[in-house]
Amino acid sequence: MNSARLIGIVGTYGVVVALAALVLFGFLRYERFLGFFNVMSVLRYNSMFALVALGMCFVIMTGGIDLSVGSVAALGSVASALASPHGIAAGVAAGVGAGLAAGLINALLVTRANLMPFIATLATMLAASGSALLLAGNQSVSVSYDSGFTAIGQGNFWIFPIPAVIALVAYVVGSVVLNYTSTG
C-alpha cells in the first residue's frame, strides 16, 4: 500500500480507528468497561453533546463557525431549570426560546451587522455565559422533580436511555435533511 492511499484511509476512517483503539484499551484495562450499565451511562450522559455536535455539523458544513454553542447550551439549561416548576412544557419552551434568541442574535450580527462569524459568536458566547450566570444567581440550578424533566433525563424507552433515543431521532432527522432535501 502506498503512502498516499494510507493517508487517504486515515483521513477517511481515522476517527473511527481512534475510537476503536480507545474502546479496545478501555476493554482490556477495565473489567466492566463494556458492561451494560457503563454503556447505558455513556449513552445517557453524552446525549447532550451529541445534539450539540449535530447542530455544529450543519454550521461547519456550510463553512461557518460558532463559538457560542457551549454557553448557549448552558443558558438554555438554566432557563429550562428555572421554568421547570411551571411544568415540562414551560421548561422546554424556555430552553428552546433561549437557544432561538441566541441563534437569532448570531444570525443578525453576521447577516445584518456584517460581523465575521468568529467575532459575532465570540460576543454571543460571552453574553450567553454572563446571562446564564446572572439568571442562576451565580449558583447551581436544578430542575423541579415534579416537572417531568427527571423522567426524561433518567427514564428509559424499553432498555435505552430516553436522552439517547432523542439524540438518535435527531440524527435520523438530520440525515434525512442532509440526504433528501434541497437544504442538504
N, CA, C and O of each residue as an XYZ file, in Angstrom:
736
protein
N       0.853     -1.174      0.000
C       0.000      0.000      0.000
C       0.897      1.235      0.000
O       1.807      1.353      0.821
N       0.632      2.148     -0.925
C       1.471      3.339     -0.983
C       1.025      4.351      0.074
O      -0.068      4.249      0.632
N       1.889      5.320      0.332
C       1.632      6.271      1.414
C       0.437      7.175      1.119
O      -0.269      7.571      2.046
N       0.196      7.506     -0.139
C      -0.950      8.358     -0.479
C      -2.265      7.652     -0.150
O      -3.201      8.273      0.354
N      -2.328      6.364     -0.435
C      -3.551      5.610     -0.139
C      -3.741      5.467      1.372
O      -4.861      5.565      1.875
N      -2.641      5.233      2.092
C      -2.710      5.119      3.543
C      -3.196      6.428      4.161
O      -4.016      6.414      5.079
N      -2.700      7.543      3.669
C      -3.137      8.851      4.160
C      -4.621      9.050      3.877
O      -5.347      9.595      4.709
N      -5.072      8.610      2.710
C      -6.490      8.711      2.371
C      -7.359      7.890      3.295
O      -8.425      8.339      3.716
N      -6.909      6.682      3.617
C      -7.668      5.813      4.520
C      -7.710      6.408      5.922
O      -8.761      6.427      6.561
N      -6.567      6.895      6.398
C      -6.523      7.510      7.724
C      -7.408      8.754      7.755
O      -8.106      8.996      8.740
N      -7.381      9.543      6.683
C      -8.232     10.724      6.617
C      -9.703     10.383      6.633
O     -10.509     11.120      7.201
N     -10.057      9.277      6.017
C     -11.460      8.874      5.951
C     -11.912      8.162      7.218
O     -12.999      8.436      7.727
N     -11.105      7.267      7.724
C     -11.512      6.417      8.842
C     -10.708      6.652     10.115
O     -10.825      5.872     11.060
N      -9.904      7.693     10.164
C      -9.029      7.932     11.307
C      -9.761      8.055     12.629
O      -9.322      7.499     13.635
N     -10.867      8.774     12.637
C     -11.618      8.963     13.875
C     -12.218      7.641     14.342
O     -12.223      7.345     15.537
N     -12.718      6.852     13.404
C     -13.299      5.551     13.756
C     -12.221      4.630     14.317
O     -12.455      3.929     15.302
N     -11.046      4.626     13.701
C      -9.942      3.793     14.181
C      -9.502      4.256     15.568
O      -9.250      3.428     16.443
N      -9.406      5.565     15.778
C      -9.016      6.089     17.088
C     -10.045      5.717     18.153
O      -9.676      5.334     19.263
N     -11.326      5.826     17.825
C     -12.374      5.442     18.770
C     -12.298      3.953     19.082
O     -12.412      3.555     20.241
N     -12.108      3.135     18.061
C     -11.991      1.689     18.272
C     -10.785      1.369     19.154
O     -10.862      0.488     20.010
N      -9.681      2.074     18.952
C      -8.490      1.854     19.772
C      -8.753      2.233     21.231
O      -8.321      1.527     22.142
N      -9.456      3.342     21.454
C      -9.783      3.747     22.824
C     -10.714      2.745     23.500
O     -10.531      2.411     24.671
N     -11.707      2.269     22.762
C     -12.627      1.273     23.322
C     -11.876     -0.019     23.633
O     -12.091     -0.627     24.681
N     -11.003     -0.436     22.732
C     -10.208     -1.644     22.971
C      -9.324     -1.479     24.200
O      -9.224     -2.391     25.021
N      -8.683     -0.322     24.331
C      -7.853     -0.059     25.505
C      -8.693     -0.130     26.782
O      -8.299     -0.773     27.755
N      -9.848      0.531     26.773
C     -10.721      0.510     27.944
C     -11.182     -0.897     28.282
O     -11.231     -1.275     29.453
N     -11.520     -1.673     27.257
C     -11.967     -3.051     27.451
C     -10.860     -3.907     28.060
O     -11.113     -4.712     28.956
N      -9.635     -3.731     27.572
C      -8.516     -4.518     28.086
C      -8.095     -4.062     29.480
O      -7.616     -4.866     30.279
N      -8.269     -2.796     29.768
C      -7.798     -2.231     31.033
C      -8.808     -2.392     32.172
O      -8.425     -2.647     33.314
N     -10.092     -2.242     31.861
C     -11.124     -2.251     32.898
C     -12.119     -3.380     32.647
O     -12.645     -3.533     31.545
N     -12.358     -4.145     33.668
C     -13.164     -5.357     33.550
C     -14.594     -5.083     33.067
O     -15.126     -5.841     32.256
N     -15.207     -4.023     33.551
C     -16.614     -3.758     33.224
C     -16.786     -2.601     32.248
O     -17.855     -1.993     32.189
N     -15.763     -2.299     31.497
C     -15.811     -1.144     30.591
C     -16.948     -1.253     29.587
O     -17.643     -0.267     29.341
N     -17.154     -2.417     29.006
C     -18.229     -2.611     28.037
C     -19.454     -3.272     28.666
O     -20.275     -3.875     27.975
N     -19.559     -3.147     29.986
C     -20.729     -3.683     30.675
C     -21.980     -2.882     30.329
O     -21.898     -1.729     29.905
N     -23.120     -3.503     30.514
C     -24.397     -2.884     30.158
C     -24.585     -1.538     30.854
O     -24.933     -0.549     30.209
N     -24.356     -1.497     32.167
C     -24.561     -0.261     32.923
C     -23.645      0.854     32.429
O     -24.083      1.995     32.283
N     -22.397      0.538     32.175
C     -21.449      1.554     31.725
C     -21.830      2.095     30.349
O     -21.799      3.306     30.130
N     -22.184      1.216     29.431
C     -22.571      1.651     28.082
C     -23.832      2.510     28.149
O     -23.909      3.540     27.479
N     -24.821      2.103     28.947
C     -26.057      2.886     29.071
C     -25.781      4.241     29.719
O     -26.402      5.239     29.355
N     -24.858      4.283     30.671
C     -24.498      5.555     31.302
C     -23.833      6.492     30.305
O     -24.123      7.688     30.286
N     -22.953      5.961     29.485
C     -22.306      6.782     28.453
C     -23.350      7.327     27.491
O     -23.311      8.506     27.137
N     -24.280      6.487     27.065
C     -25.340      6.941     26.161
C     -26.199      8.018     26.819
O     -26.531      9.019     26.184
N     -26.557      7.819     28.079
C     -27.431      8.767     28.771
C     -26.750     10.122     28.964
O     -27.346     11.161     28.680
N     -25.526     10.117     29.436
C     -24.893     11.363     29.857
C     -24.120     12.072     28.749
O     -23.607     13.169     28.970
N     -24.027     11.482     27.583
C     -23.356     12.154     26.470
C     -24.307     12.535     25.348
O     -23.871     13.037     24.312
N     -25.588     12.305     25.538
C     -26.567     12.626     24.504
C     -26.627     14.118     24.213
O     -26.808     14.517     23.063
N     -26.477     14.951     25.248
C     -26.499     16.397     25.024
C     -25.351     16.819     24.111
O     -25.526     17.657     23.227
N     -24.189     16.237     24.329
C     -23.046     16.573     23.477
C     -23.290     16.127     22.040
O     -22.868     16.791     21.094
N     -23.968     15.008     21.887
C     -24.300     14.524     20.542
C     -25.238     15.494     19.836
O     -25.096     15.730     18.636
N     -26.192     16.056     20.566
C     -27.114     17.025     19.964
C     -26.390     18.309     19.569
O     -26.641     18.863     18.499
N     -25.497     18.779     20.428
C     -24.711     19.974     20.102
C     -23.826     19.698     18.893
O     -23.690     20.551     18.016
N     -23.228     18.523     18.840
C     -22.374     18.162     17.699
C     -23.173     18.101     16.406
O     -22.666     18.480     15.350
N     -24.410     17.630     16.473
C     -25.254     17.587     15.278
C     -25.508     18.992     14.751
O     -25.398     19.240     13.551
N     -25.846     19.904     15.645
C     -26.051     21.288     15.226
C     -24.790     21.900     14.648
O     -24.840     22.610     13.643
N     -23.664     21.627     15.279
C     -22.394     22.164     14.775
C     -22.024     21.560     13.432
O     -21.354     22.205     12.626
N     -22.448     20.340     13.182
C     -22.193     19.690     11.895
C     -22.754     20.537     10.761
O     -22.086     20.751      9.749
N     -23.980     21.017     10.932
C     -24.599     21.850      9.898
C     -23.845     23.165      9.727
O     -23.661     23.637      8.605
N     -23.413     23.752     10.832
C     -22.671     25.013     10.772
C     -21.342     24.812     10.054
O     -20.998     25.589      9.164
N     -20.601     23.793     10.424
C     -19.275     23.556      9.851
C     -19.365     23.178      8.378
O     -18.509     23.572      7.586
N     -20.397     22.416      8.000
C     -20.538     22.020      6.594
C     -20.792     23.216      5.684
O     -20.498     23.159      4.490
N     -21.329     24.288      6.231
C     -21.547     25.486      5.420
C     -20.354     26.426      5.472
O     -20.406     27.526      4.921
N     -19.287     26.006      6.123
C     -18.079     26.823      6.203
C     -18.121     27.829      7.333
O     -17.292     28.737      7.380
N     -19.064     27.687      8.240
C     -19.201     28.628      9.340
C     -18.500     28.157     10.597
O     -17.878     27.096     10.636
N     -18.621     28.979     11.613
C     -18.067     28.654     12.925
C     -19.004     29.245     13.966
O     -19.579     30.313     13.753
N     -19.157     28.566     15.073
C     -19.986     29.071     16.160
C     -19.290     28.752     17.471
O     -19.258     27.604     17.916
N     -18.739     29.784     18.076
C     -18.042     29.611     19.344
C     -18.993     29.630     20.536
O     -18.592     29.321     21.658
N     -20.241     29.989     20.296
C     -21.172     30.216     21.397
C     -21.968     28.986     21.821
O     -22.754     29.074     22.764
N     -21.794     27.854     21.163
C     -22.689     26.716     21.416
C     -22.680     26.259     22.874
O     -23.741     25.970     23.427
N     -21.539     26.188     23.493
C     -21.481     25.738     24.884
C     -22.184     26.693     25.825
O     -22.937     26.267     26.701
N     -21.944     27.982     25.648
C     -22.581     28.978     26.507
C     -24.075     29.069     26.248
O     -24.855     29.274     27.179
N     -24.480     28.919     24.999
C     -25.910     28.935     24.679
C     -26.587     27.695     25.264
O     -27.716     27.780     25.746
N     -25.914     26.553     25.226
C     -26.464     25.346     25.859
C     -26.616     25.556     27.361
O     -27.612     25.136     27.950
N     -25.636     26.202     27.981
C     -25.728     26.492     29.415
C     -26.883     27.445     29.702
O     -27.628     27.245     30.661
N     -27.035     28.478     28.879
C     -28.138     29.425     29.057
C     -29.485     28.725     28.899
O     -30.402     28.948     29.690
N     -29.602     27.888     27.887
C     -30.841     27.132     27.694
C     -31.133     26.203     28.856
O     -32.286     26.047     29.260
N     -30.094     25.587     29.393
C     -30.265     24.689     30.541
C     -30.741     25.449     31.771
O     -31.635     24.991     32.482
N     -30.147     26.604     32.021
C     -30.555     27.418     33.169
C     -31.992     27.897     32.991
O     -32.791     27.831     33.925
N     -32.321     28.377     31.794
C     -33.687     28.844     31.531
C     -34.686     27.706     31.720
O     -35.751     27.908     32.303
N     -34.353     26.518     31.235
C     -35.233     25.353     31.410
C     -35.410     25.010     32.881
O     -36.524     24.765     33.342
N     -34.312     24.996     33.606
C     -34.380     24.640     35.022
C     -35.203     25.654     35.805
O     -35.994     25.276     36.670
N     -35.024     26.936     35.509
C     -35.774     27.959     36.236
C     -37.265     27.923     35.907
O     -38.097     28.240     36.757
N     -37.602     27.543     34.688
C     -39.013     27.474     34.291
C     -39.650     26.127     34.627
O     -40.869     25.985     34.531
N     -38.858     25.149     35.014
C     -39.384     23.797     35.246
C     -40.436     23.691     36.345
O     -41.271     22.791     36.264
N     -40.456     24.548     37.367
C     -41.555     24.443     38.338
C     -42.940     24.684     37.721
O     -43.954     24.311     38.310
N     -42.980     25.298     36.552
C     -44.246     25.559     35.867
C     -44.615     24.430     34.904
O     -45.590     24.548     34.162
N     -43.866     23.366     34.910
C     -44.174     22.209     34.076
C     -43.140     21.984     32.992
O     -42.320     22.852     32.693
N     -43.199     20.807     32.419
C     -42.217     20.423     31.409
C     -42.349     21.264     30.144
O     -41.346     21.593     29.510
N     -43.582     21.613     29.770
C     -43.777     22.423     28.562
C     -43.133     23.795     28.728
O     -42.487     24.296     27.807
N     -43.308     24.401     29.894
C     -42.699     25.708     30.146
C     -41.179     25.601     30.161
O     -40.487     26.475     29.638
N     -40.663     24.542     30.753
C     -39.217     24.353     30.797
C     -38.614     24.168     29.420
O     -37.589     24.765     29.093
N     -39.262     23.330     28.612
C     -38.770     23.110     27.245
C     -38.873     24.399     26.439
O     -37.948     24.749     25.705
N     -39.997     25.108     26.571
C     -40.181     26.359     25.830
C     -39.131     27.395     26.230
O     -38.615     28.111     25.373
N     -38.812     27.482     27.514
C     -37.809     28.445     27.971
C     -36.430     28.102     27.423
O     -35.706     28.988     26.968
N     -36.064     26.839     27.461
C     -34.755     26.429     26.949
C     -34.626     26.627     25.458
O     -33.627     27.160     24.975
N     -35.647     26.192     24.721
C     -35.630     26.360     23.263
C     -35.683     27.841     22.911
O     -35.010     28.285     21.981
N     -36.479     28.605     23.651
C     -36.569     30.045     23.396
C     -35.242     30.749     23.606
O     -34.872     31.624     22.822
N     -34.520     30.378     24.657
C     -33.207     30.978     24.905
C     -32.245     30.641     23.770
O     -31.493     31.500     23.310
N     -32.271     29.394     23.325
C     -31.411     28.992     22.210
C     -31.775     29.695     20.917
O     -30.897     30.126     20.170
N     -33.077     29.813     20.649
C     -33.522     30.515     19.441
C     -33.132     31.985     19.479
O     -32.705     32.543     18.468
N     -33.277     32.617     20.645
C     -32.911     34.030     20.771
C     -31.421     34.230     20.507
O     -31.031     35.157     19.797
N     -30.597     33.365     21.078
C     -29.154     33.473     20.847
C     -28.818     33.219     19.384
O     -27.968     33.904     18.814
N     -29.476     32.244     18.774
C     -29.257     31.976     17.352
C     -29.671     33.139     16.485
O     -28.994     33.462     15.509
N     -30.785     33.776     16.832
C     -31.241     34.949     16.083
C     -30.248     36.097     16.217
O     -29.960     36.791     15.243
N     -29.731     36.293     17.416
C     -28.723     37.342     17.622
C     -27.490     37.053     16.774
O     -26.967     37.948     16.110
N     -27.022     35.801     16.793
C     -25.877     35.428     15.951
C     -26.167     35.707     14.485
O     -25.340     36.286     13.780
N     -27.341     35.296     14.032
C     -27.704     35.478     12.624
C     -27.746     36.949     12.248
O     -27.250     37.333     11.188
N     -28.328     37.773     13.100
C     -28.410     39.209     12.798
C     -27.034     39.868     12.816
O     -26.741     40.729     11.986
N     -26.197     39.463     13.762
C     -24.847     40.035     13.816
C     -24.039     39.695     12.566
O     -23.269     40.519     12.072
N     -24.221     38.474     12.057
C     -23.456     38.049     10.881
C     -24.060     38.592      9.592
O     -23.333     39.096      8.735
N     -25.384     38.497      9.442
C     -26.001     38.852      8.155
C     -26.351     40.322      8.029
O     -26.263     40.878      6.934
N     -26.745     40.965      9.112
C     -27.159     42.371      9.025
C     -26.067     43.341      9.460
O     -25.866     44.380      8.832
N     -25.360     42.998     10.540
C     -24.287     43.876     11.016
C     -22.966     43.587     10.313
O     -21.981     44.296     10.518
N     -22.945     42.547      9.484
C     -21.766     42.160      8.700
C     -20.521     41.913      9.546
O     -19.404     42.227      9.134
N     -20.726     41.347     10.732
C     -19.589     40.942     11.552
C     -19.118     39.564     11.111
O     -19.907     38.752     10.628
N     -17.845     39.313     11.277
C     -17.317     37.983     10.998
C     -17.931     36.999     11.999
O     -18.092     37.337     13.172
N     -18.276     35.783     11.549
C     -18.894     34.814     12.463
C     -18.066     34.542     13.719
O     -18.625     34.329     14.795
N     -16.756     34.547     13.590
C     -15.888     34.327     14.746
C     -16.142     35.392     15.804
O     -16.308     35.071     16.980
N     -16.172     36.656     15.395
C     -16.363     37.770     16.323
C     -17.789     37.768     16.878
O     -17.995     37.945     18.079
N     -18.773     37.566     15.990
C     -20.178     37.588     16.416
C     -20.461     36.491     17.438
O     -21.096     36.741     18.463
N     -19.994     35.289     17.159
C     -20.290     34.183     18.073
C     -19.446     34.256     19.344
O     -19.853     33.748     20.389
N     -18.280     34.882     19.259
C     -17.484     35.122     20.465
C     -18.235     36.071     21.391
O     -18.298     35.848     22.600
N     -18.806     37.132     20.819
C     -19.593     38.077     21.617
C     -20.824     37.394     22.207
O     -21.154     37.600     23.375
N     -21.494     36.590     21.406
C     -22.678     35.877     21.896
C     -22.296     34.870     22.971
O     -23.046     34.666     23.926
N     -21.142     34.245     22.824
C     -20.665     33.307     23.841
C     -20.521     34.014     25.185
O     -20.973     33.510     26.213
N     -19.888     35.184     25.167
C     -19.688     35.929     26.407
C     -21.021     36.396     26.986
O     -21.237     36.325     28.196
N     -21.916     36.875     26.117
C     -23.226     37.340     26.580
C     -24.058     36.189     27.140
O     -24.699     36.345     28.179
N     -24.057     35.052     26.477
C     -24.841     33.903     26.943
C     -24.287     33.360     28.253
O     -25.043     32.996     29.154
N     -22.975     33.309     28.352
C     -22.350     32.824     29.579
C     -22.684     33.743     30.749
O     -23.061     33.281     31.826
N     -22.544     35.039     30.528
C     -22.887     36.003     31.569
C     -24.357     35.961     31.930
O     -24.714     36.057     33.104
N     -25.214     35.817     30.928
C     -26.659     35.748     31.181
C     -27.021     34.508     31.986
O     -27.862     34.568     32.883
N     -26.391     33.390     31.667
C     -26.654     32.157     32.417
C     -26.243     32.323     33.876
O     -26.974     31.925     34.783
N     -25.074     32.910     34.097
C     -24.624     33.140     35.473
C     -25.543     34.107     36.200
O     -25.855     33.905     37.374
N     -25.980     35.157     35.511
C     -26.873     36.145     36.110
C     -28.227     35.524     36.464
O     -28.734     35.715     37.569
N     -28.806     34.780     35.519
C     -30.094     34.128     35.776
C     -30.009     33.136     36.931
O     -30.940     33.015     37.729
N     -28.905     32.441     37.011
C     -28.738     31.426     38.057
C     -28.303     32.027     39.385
O     -28.207     31.321     40.388
N     -28.038     33.332     39.393
C     -27.568     33.955     40.625
C     -26.210     33.431     41.038
O     -25.888     33.378     42.225
N     -25.413     33.043     40.050
C     -24.070     32.505     40.272
C     -24.094     31.253     41.163
O     -23.131     30.960     41.871
N     -25.205     30.531     41.110
C     -25.381     29.296     41.871
C     -25.723     28.169     40.903
O     -26.126     28.425     39.768
N     -25.568     26.944     41.340
C     -26.036     25.836     40.505
C     -27.563     25.792     40.578
O     -28.159     26.107     41.608
N     -28.170     25.403     39.485
C     -29.625     25.380     39.379
C     -30.036     23.960     39.026
O     -29.394     23.310     38.202
N     -31.099     23.481     39.645
C     -31.587     22.139     39.309
C     -33.050     22.222     38.898
O     -33.761     23.167     39.242
N     -33.473     21.227     38.166
C     -34.861     21.197     37.698
C     -35.771     20.747     38.828
O     -35.342     20.063     39.758
N     -37.022     21.138     38.732
C     -38.032     20.696     39.683
C     -38.328     19.218     39.425
O     -38.586     18.820     38.288
N     -38.291     18.419     40.469
C     -38.548     16.983     40.303
C     -39.987     16.702     39.891
O     -40.282     15.639     39.345
N     -40.877     17.646     40.148
C     -42.285     17.466     39.789
C     -42.570     17.801     38.331
O     -43.686     17.579     37.862
N     -41.591     18.327     37.604
C     -41.839     18.837     36.252
C     -41.848     17.756     35.177
O     -42.417     17.971     34.107
N     -41.253     16.637     35.422
C     -41.161     15.593     34.403
C     -39.805     15.546     33.722
O     -39.515     14.606     32.981
N     -38.969     16.552     33.965
C     -37.640     16.536     33.358
C     -36.821     15.347     33.835
O     -36.075     14.747     33.061
N     -36.959     15.011     35.099
C     -36.182     13.874     35.604
C     -36.643     12.572     34.971
O     -35.843     11.656     34.775
N     -37.935     12.484     34.650
C     -38.431     11.276     33.980
C     -37.815     11.143     32.594
O     -37.540     10.033     32.138
N     -37.598     12.268     31.926
C     -36.951     12.230     30.608
C     -35.464     11.936     30.763
O     -34.923     11.064     30.083
N     -34.814     12.660     31.651
C     -33.367     12.509     31.805
C     -32.939     11.180     32.385
O     -31.885     10.655     32.025
N     -33.746     10.625     33.283
C     -33.375      9.380     33.949
C     -34.192      8.179     33.490
O     -33.929      7.050     33.904
N     -35.188      8.424     32.629
C     -36.057      7.341     32.194
C     -35.483      6.533     31.047
O     -34.468      6.888     30.448
N     -36.164      5.439     30.762
C     -35.766      4.551     29.670
C     -36.933      4.332     28.722
O     -38.095      4.325     29.127
N     -36.603      4.156     27.476
C     -37.551      3.714     26.467
C     -37.146      2.289     26.146
O     -36.156      2.063     25.451
N     -37.899      1.337     26.644
C     -37.540     -0.067     26.665
C     -36.286     -0.193     27.507
O     -36.370     -0.003     28.721
N     -35.115     -0.504     26.937
C     -33.891     -0.568     27.745
C     -32.958      0.602     27.461
O     -31.910      0.729     28.094
N     -33.330      1.451     26.518
C     -32.438      2.531     26.100
C     -32.767      3.827     26.832
O     -33.940      4.140     27.032
N     -31.750      4.584     27.235
C     -31.994      5.859     27.904
C     -32.751      6.826     26.981
O     -32.426      6.950     25.800
N     -33.750      7.499     27.527
C     -34.548      8.432     26.728
C     -33.681      9.513     26.076
O     -33.915      9.832     24.910
N     -32.685     10.099     26.773
C     -31.856     11.099     26.086
C     -31.141     10.537     24.852
O     -30.979     11.244     23.857
N     -30.720      9.285     24.910
C     -30.064      8.668     23.748
C     -31.057      8.458     22.615
O     -30.706      8.611     21.446
N     -32.290      8.108     22.952
C     -33.326      7.932     21.926
C     -33.626      9.272     21.260
O     -33.782      9.339     20.040
N     -33.706     10.338     22.055
C     -33.938     11.678     21.496
C     -32.801     12.053     20.553
O     -33.044     12.569     19.462
N     -31.567     11.799     20.965
C     -30.417     12.104     20.103
C     -30.464     11.277     18.826
O     -30.174     11.795     17.747
N     -30.822     10.009     18.926
C     -30.916      9.152     17.743
C     -31.974      9.673     16.777
O     -31.739      9.722     15.570
N     -33.130     10.060     17.295
C     -34.189     10.612     16.438
C     -33.703     11.891     15.765
O     -33.956     12.102     14.579
N     -33.007     12.747     16.514
C     -32.474     13.983     15.931
C     -31.476     13.675     14.820
O     -31.464     14.358     13.796
N     -30.640     12.658     15.008
C     -29.675     12.285     13.972
C     -30.365     11.719     12.740
O     -29.928     11.971     11.618
N     -31.435     10.959     12.934
C     -32.189     10.438     11.787
C     -32.807     11.599     11.016
O     -32.740     11.628      9.787
N     -33.408     12.555     11.721
C     -33.987     13.729     11.061
C     -32.893     14.519     10.347
O     -33.089     14.953      9.211
N     -31.755     14.709     10.992
C     -30.637     15.407     10.360
C     -30.149     14.701      9.112
O     -29.820     15.349      8.118
N     -30.100     13.386      9.154
C     -29.682     12.612      7.987
C     -30.670     12.764      6.842
O     -30.272     12.893      5.685
N     -31.955     12.747      7.164
C     -32.978     12.935      6.129
C     -32.849     14.326      5.514
O     -32.924     14.477      4.295
N     -32.656     15.336      6.352
C     -32.497     16.706      5.844
C     -31.282     16.799      4.931
O     -31.353     17.414      3.867
N     -30.178     16.202      5.331
C     -28.955     16.275      4.525
C     -29.047     15.491      3.225
O     -28.530     15.930      2.198
N     -29.695     14.348      3.259
C     -29.680     13.458      2.098
C     -30.878     13.569      1.173
O     -30.795     13.166      0.013
N     -31.998     14.107      1.660
C     -33.212     14.057      0.851
C     -33.915     15.399      0.670
O     -35.045     15.437      0.183
N     -33.275     16.493      1.050
C     -33.886     17.805      0.839
C     -32.923     18.708      0.088
O     -31.731     18.416     -0.011
N     -33.439     19.792     -0.432
C     -32.577     20.741     -1.148
C     -31.638     21.470     -0.193
O     -30.603     21.984     -0.618
N     -31.984     21.521      1.086
C     -31.110     22.147      2.077
C     -29.794     21.389      2.196
O     -28.731     21.992      2.338
N     -29.872     20.072      2.137
C     -28.687     19.230      2.293
C     -27.868     19.229      1.060
O     -26.829     18.571      1.010
